[in-house]
Coordinates of C-alpha atoms in Angstrom, one line a residue:
M1388 CA 20.6 8.3 -34.4
R1389 CA 22.6 7.8 -31.2
A1390 CA 21.1 6.7 -27.9
T1391 CA 21.8 9.0 -25.0
Q1392 CA 24.2 7.9 -22.3
P1393 CA 21.4 7.4 -19.6
L1394 CA 19.6 4.9 -21.9
L1395 CA 22.8 2.9 -22.4
A1396 CA 23.4 2.8 -18.7
K1397 CA 23.5 -0.7 -17.2
S1398 CA 20.8 0.2 -14.7
F1399 CA 18.4 1.1 -17.5
L1400 CA 19.1 -2.1 -19.4
T1401 CA 18.9 -4.1 -16.3
R1402 CA 15.5 -2.7 -15.4
S1403 CA 14.2 -3.3 -18.9
L1404 CA 15.4 -6.9 -18.7
D1405 CA 13.7 -7.4 -15.3
E1406 CA 10.5 -6.0 -16.8
L1407 CA 10.8 -8.4 -19.7
K1408 CA 11.3 -11.3 -17.3
R1409 CA 8.2 -10.1 -15.4
R1410 CA 6.0 -10.0 -18.4
S1411 CA 7.1 -13.4 -19.6
S1412 CA 9.1 -16.4 -18.6
I1413 CA 11.2 -19.0 -20.5
G1414 CA 11.4 -22.3 -18.7
T1415 CA 12.8 -25.7 -19.6
R1416 CA 10.9 -28.8 -19.1
P1417 CA 12.6 -31.9 -17.7
P1418 CA 12.9 -35.0 -19.9
L1419 CA 10.2 -37.6 -19.6
A1420 CA 11.1 -40.8 -17.9
P1421 CA 12.0 -43.7 -20.3
P1422 CA 9.5 -46.5 -20.7
P1423 CA 10.2 -49.5 -18.5
S1424 CA 11.1 -51.7 -21.5
S1425 CA 13.8 -49.3 -22.7
S1426 CA 17.3 -48.8 -21.2
N1427 CA 18.6 -46.1 -23.5
L1428 CA 15.6 -44.3 -24.9
Q1429 CA 15.0 -40.8 -23.5
L1430 CA 11.9 -38.8 -24.5
T1431 CA 12.2 -35.0 -24.3
L1432 CA 9.9 -32.1 -24.9
P1433 CA 10.9 -28.9 -26.6
A1434 CA 13.8 -27.3 -24.6
A1435 CA 12.1 -24.0 -24.1
A1436 CA 8.4 -23.1 -23.7
W1437 CA 7.2 -19.5 -23.8
N1438 CA 4.7 -19.0 -20.9
L1439 CA 2.8 -15.8 -20.6
E1440 CA 2.3 -14.5 -17.1
A1441 CA -1.4 -14.0 -17.6
V1442 CA -1.8 -17.6 -18.6
K1443 CA 0.3 -19.4 -16.0
G1444 CA -0.5 -17.0 -13.1
P1445 CA 1.8 -15.9 -10.4
S1446 CA 4.4 -18.4 -9.2
G1447 CA 4.6 -16.9 -5.7
P1448 CA 4.5 -13.6 -3.7
R1449 CA 5.9 -10.6 -5.6
P1450 CA 8.2 -8.2 -3.7
L1451 CA 7.1 -4.6 -4.2
Y1452 CA 9.4 -2.6 -1.8
D1453 CA 11.6 -3.4 1.1
F1454 CA 13.6 -1.3 3.6
T1455 CA 16.7 -3.4 3.9
D1456 CA 19.4 -0.8 3.4
D1457 CA 19.9 2.9 3.9
E1458 CA 19.6 3.8 0.2
R1459 CA 16.2 2.3 0.0
V1460 CA 15.0 4.3 3.0
R1461 CA 16.6 7.5 1.7
D1462 CA 14.8 7.1 -1.6
C1463 CA 11.4 7.4 0.1
I1464 CA 9.7 10.8 0.1
L1465 CA 8.7 12.3 3.5
M1466 CA 5.7 14.6 3.7
S1467 CA 4.2 16.7 6.5
D1468 CA 2.4 20.0 7.1
D1469 CA 5.8 21.5 7.7
L1470 CA 5.8 22.1 4.0
I1471 CA 3.0 24.6 4.4
G1472 CA 4.2 26.2 7.6
G1473 CA 2.8 23.6 10.1
S1474 CA 4.5 22.3 13.2
S1475 CA 4.3 18.5 12.5
Q1476 CA 7.5 16.6 12.1
S1477 CA 8.2 13.3 10.4
H1478 CA 11.3 11.1 10.1
L1479 CA 12.1 7.9 8.4
D1480 CA 15.2 6.0 9.6
L1481 CA 16.8 2.7 8.9
I1482 CA 17.0 0.5 12.0
N1483 CA 19.4 -2.5 12.1
S1484 CA 18.3 -5.0 14.7
P1485 CA 20.9 -6.8 16.8
P1486 CA 20.8 -10.7 16.7
S1487 CA 18.0 -11.8 19.0
S1488 CA 18.4 -14.6 21.5
S1489 CA 15.0 -14.2 23.0
T1490 CA 12.7 -17.3 23.3
S1491 CA 9.6 -15.2 23.4
T1492 CA 6.6 -16.4 21.4
S1493 CA 6.2 -13.0 19.8
S1494 CA 7.5 -12.6 16.3
P1495 CA 11.2 -11.5 16.2
A1496 CA 12.2 -8.2 14.7
P1497 CA 13.5 -8.3 11.2
A1498 CA 17.2 -7.8 10.6
S1499 CA 16.5 -4.3 9.2
Y1500 CA 13.5 -2.1 8.8
A1501 CA 12.4 1.5 8.5
R1502 CA 11.1 3.5 11.5
F1503 CA 8.6 6.2 10.6
H1504 CA 8.2 8.5 13.6
G1505 CA 7.7 12.1 14.6
S1506 CA 5.0 14.3 16.1
I1507 CA 1.6 15.6 14.9
S1508 CA 0.6 19.2 15.6
T1509 CA -2.7 20.9 14.7
A1510 CA -1.3 24.4 15.3
L1511 CA -2.0 26.7 12.4
P1512 CA 0.8 28.9 11.1
S1513 CA 0.4 32.5 12.3
D1514 CA 1.8 34.0 9.1
R1515 CA -0.4 32.0 6.6
L1516 CA -4.0 32.9 7.3
K1517 CA -5.2 30.9 4.3
I1518 CA -4.1 27.6 5.9
K1519 CA -7.2 26.2 7.7
R1520 CA -6.0 22.7 8.6
T1521 CA -2.8 21.0 9.6
G1522 CA -1.8 17.9 11.5
Y1523 CA -0.5 15.3 9.0
A1524 CA 2.6 13.3 8.2
A1525 CA 3.3 10.7 5.7
F1526 CA 5.9 9.0 3.5
R1527 CA 5.7 7.3 0.1
T1528 CA 7.9 5.0 -1.9
P1529 CA 9.7 6.6 -4.9
A1530 CA 8.3 6.6 -8.4
Q1531 CA 9.6 3.7 -10.4
T1532 CA 12.2 4.5 -13.0
P1533 CA 11.4 4.0 -16.7
T1534 CA 12.4 1.0 -18.9
L1535 CA 12.4 0.2 -22.6
F1536 CA 8.7 -0.6 -22.2
G1537 CA 8.0 2.9 -21.0
K1538 CA 6.8 3.9 -17.5
S1539 CA 7.3 1.1 -15.1
V1540 CA 4.4 0.1 -12.8
W1541 CA 3.6 -2.8 -10.5
D1542 CA 1.2 -5.2 -12.2
I1543 CA -0.8 -6.6 -9.3
D1544 CA -3.7 -8.0 -11.3
P1545 CA -2.8 -11.7 -10.5
Y1546 CA -2.8 -11.0 -6.8
V1547 CA -5.6 -10.6 -4.3
Y1548 CA -3.9 -8.9 -1.3
L1549 CA -1.5 -6.2 -0.5
A1550 CA 0.7 -7.5 2.4
L1551 CA 2.6 -5.4 4.8
R1552 CA 4.9 -6.5 7.6
I1553 CA 4.5 -3.8 10.3
K1554 CA 4.8 -3.0 14.0
S1555 CA 2.3 -0.4 15.1
D1556 CA 1.9 1.9 18.1
G1557 CA -1.8 1.4 18.0
R1558 CA -2.6 4.8 16.3
S1559 CA -4.6 5.2 13.1
Y1560 CA -2.7 4.8 9.9
F1561 CA -3.8 4.7 6.3
V1562 CA -2.3 3.1 3.2
N1563 CA -2.6 5.1 -0.1
V1564 CA -2.2 3.5 -3.5
Q1565 CA -1.6 5.4 -6.7
T1566 CA -2.8 3.8 -9.9
E1567 CA -2.2 4.3 -13.6
G1568 CA -5.4 6.2 -14.4
V1569 CA -6.7 9.2 -16.2
E1570 CA -5.8 11.5 -13.3
P1571 CA -2.3 10.6 -12.0
T1572 CA -2.8 12.4 -8.7
D1573 CA -5.8 10.2 -7.7
L1574 CA -5.1 8.1 -4.6
H1575 CA -7.0 5.1 -3.3
Q1576 CA -7.0 4.9 0.5
H1577 CA -7.5 2.1 3.1
R1578 CA -7.3 2.0 6.8
L1579 CA -4.3 0.0 8.1
F1580 CA -5.7 -2.2 10.8
A1581 CA -3.1 -3.5 13.3
R1582 CA -4.3 -6.2 15.6
R1583 CA -1.2 -6.6 17.8
P1584 CA 0.2 -3.1 18.6
G1585 CA 3.8 -3.3 19.8
Q1586 CA 4.4 -6.6 18.0
W1587 CA 5.5 -7.5 14.4
E1588 CA 2.6 -8.8 12.4
T1589 CA 1.5 -9.2 8.8
V1590 CA -1.5 -7.2 7.7
L1591 CA -3.4 -8.1 4.5
V1592 CA -5.5 -5.6 2.6
K1593 CA -7.6 -6.8 -0.3
W1594 CA -6.8 -4.9 -3.5
N1595 CA -10.6 -4.8 -4.3
D1596 CA -11.1 -2.8 -1.0
F1597 CA -9.3 0.1 -2.7
G1598 CA -11.9 0.0 -5.6
P1599 CA -15.4 1.3 -6.0
F1600 CA -17.6 1.8 -3.0
E1601 CA -21.2 2.8 -2.3
L1602 CA -22.9 4.2 0.7
C1603 CA -26.7 5.0 0.8
I1604 CA -28.1 7.2 3.6
E1605 CA -31.6 8.4 4.3
R1606 CA -31.4 10.5 7.4
V1607 CA -29.3 11.4 10.5
W1608 CA -30.7 12.1 14.0
A1609 CA -29.8 12.3 17.7
T1610 CA -31.3 9.9 20.0
N1611 CA -31.1 8.4 23.5
Q1612 CA -32.5 5.1 22.4
P1613 CA -29.9 3.2 20.3
P1614 CA -32.0 0.1 19.7
E1615 CA -34.6 2.0 17.7
V1616 CA -36.2 0.1 14.9
D1617 CA -35.5 0.9 11.3
D1618 CA -39.0 2.3 10.7
A1619 CA -38.9 4.7 13.7
E1620 CA -41.2 7.6 13.2
V1621 CA -39.7 11.1 13.1
E1622 CA -41.7 13.8 14.9
Q1623 CA -42.4 16.8 12.7
N1624 CA -43.3 19.1 15.7
G1625 CA -40.9 18.7 18.6
A1626 CA -41.1 20.1 22.2
L1627 CA -38.4 22.6 21.5
K1628 CA -39.6 26.2 21.4
T1629 CA -38.1 29.5 20.4
K1630 CA -37.7 32.5 22.8
K1631 CA -41.1 33.8 21.6
G1632 CA -42.8 30.5 22.5
N1633 CA -43.2 29.2 19.0
T1634 CA -42.8 25.5 18.4
V1635 CA -39.8 24.5 16.3
K1636 CA -40.7 22.5 13.3
W1637 CA -38.3 19.9 12.0

């Protein structure tokens, strides 16, 4: 049996090696200091120790994706209602910032970043009567390429937060996360809350916030008295009447 050329490619082997390094680490321990009474005795531990990631925990932040060069930006997939005949437009461009000499207290712009921009239109396509809703635009990072260990995924179990370095225009944005589950098309969504529109900031989203949720609801009503107590009574017979003079029952 001969391996196919793509499997022998350096990129494939490199990705597999990176995945092996991620799953485990081989570290050397420094020698112990000699006892005070000895001038030439050196105590050492085994040269290499196999440490599982799940045991030792993360050694620091784990990079997931960056937008530092044009190829990384081009690999992302753009989406909008233009695919179904809508009028929304979306673009994703690489921006290289010039060296900043500003002494402003605001966070400086990174050396390079991706700019997601365009326009949203809710106009329905006139030639597609089945389309009832438009007005969206999005982009996503590319699917990770396979390794010797199979489909490559980001193992974020040792981490609590998803961190994003962003500069927002103040509009509503959402972050979608796709997981390795029974249904591969399922997405977990969370609102991207920006606190300083127009400035660079770091936004943290708890991974658990993408998980299970629960909302219990008893009733919904219209009122002119917002501070109503929880046990407010609901009238069964209101003052509203029909054209025939009959009382409307709720």
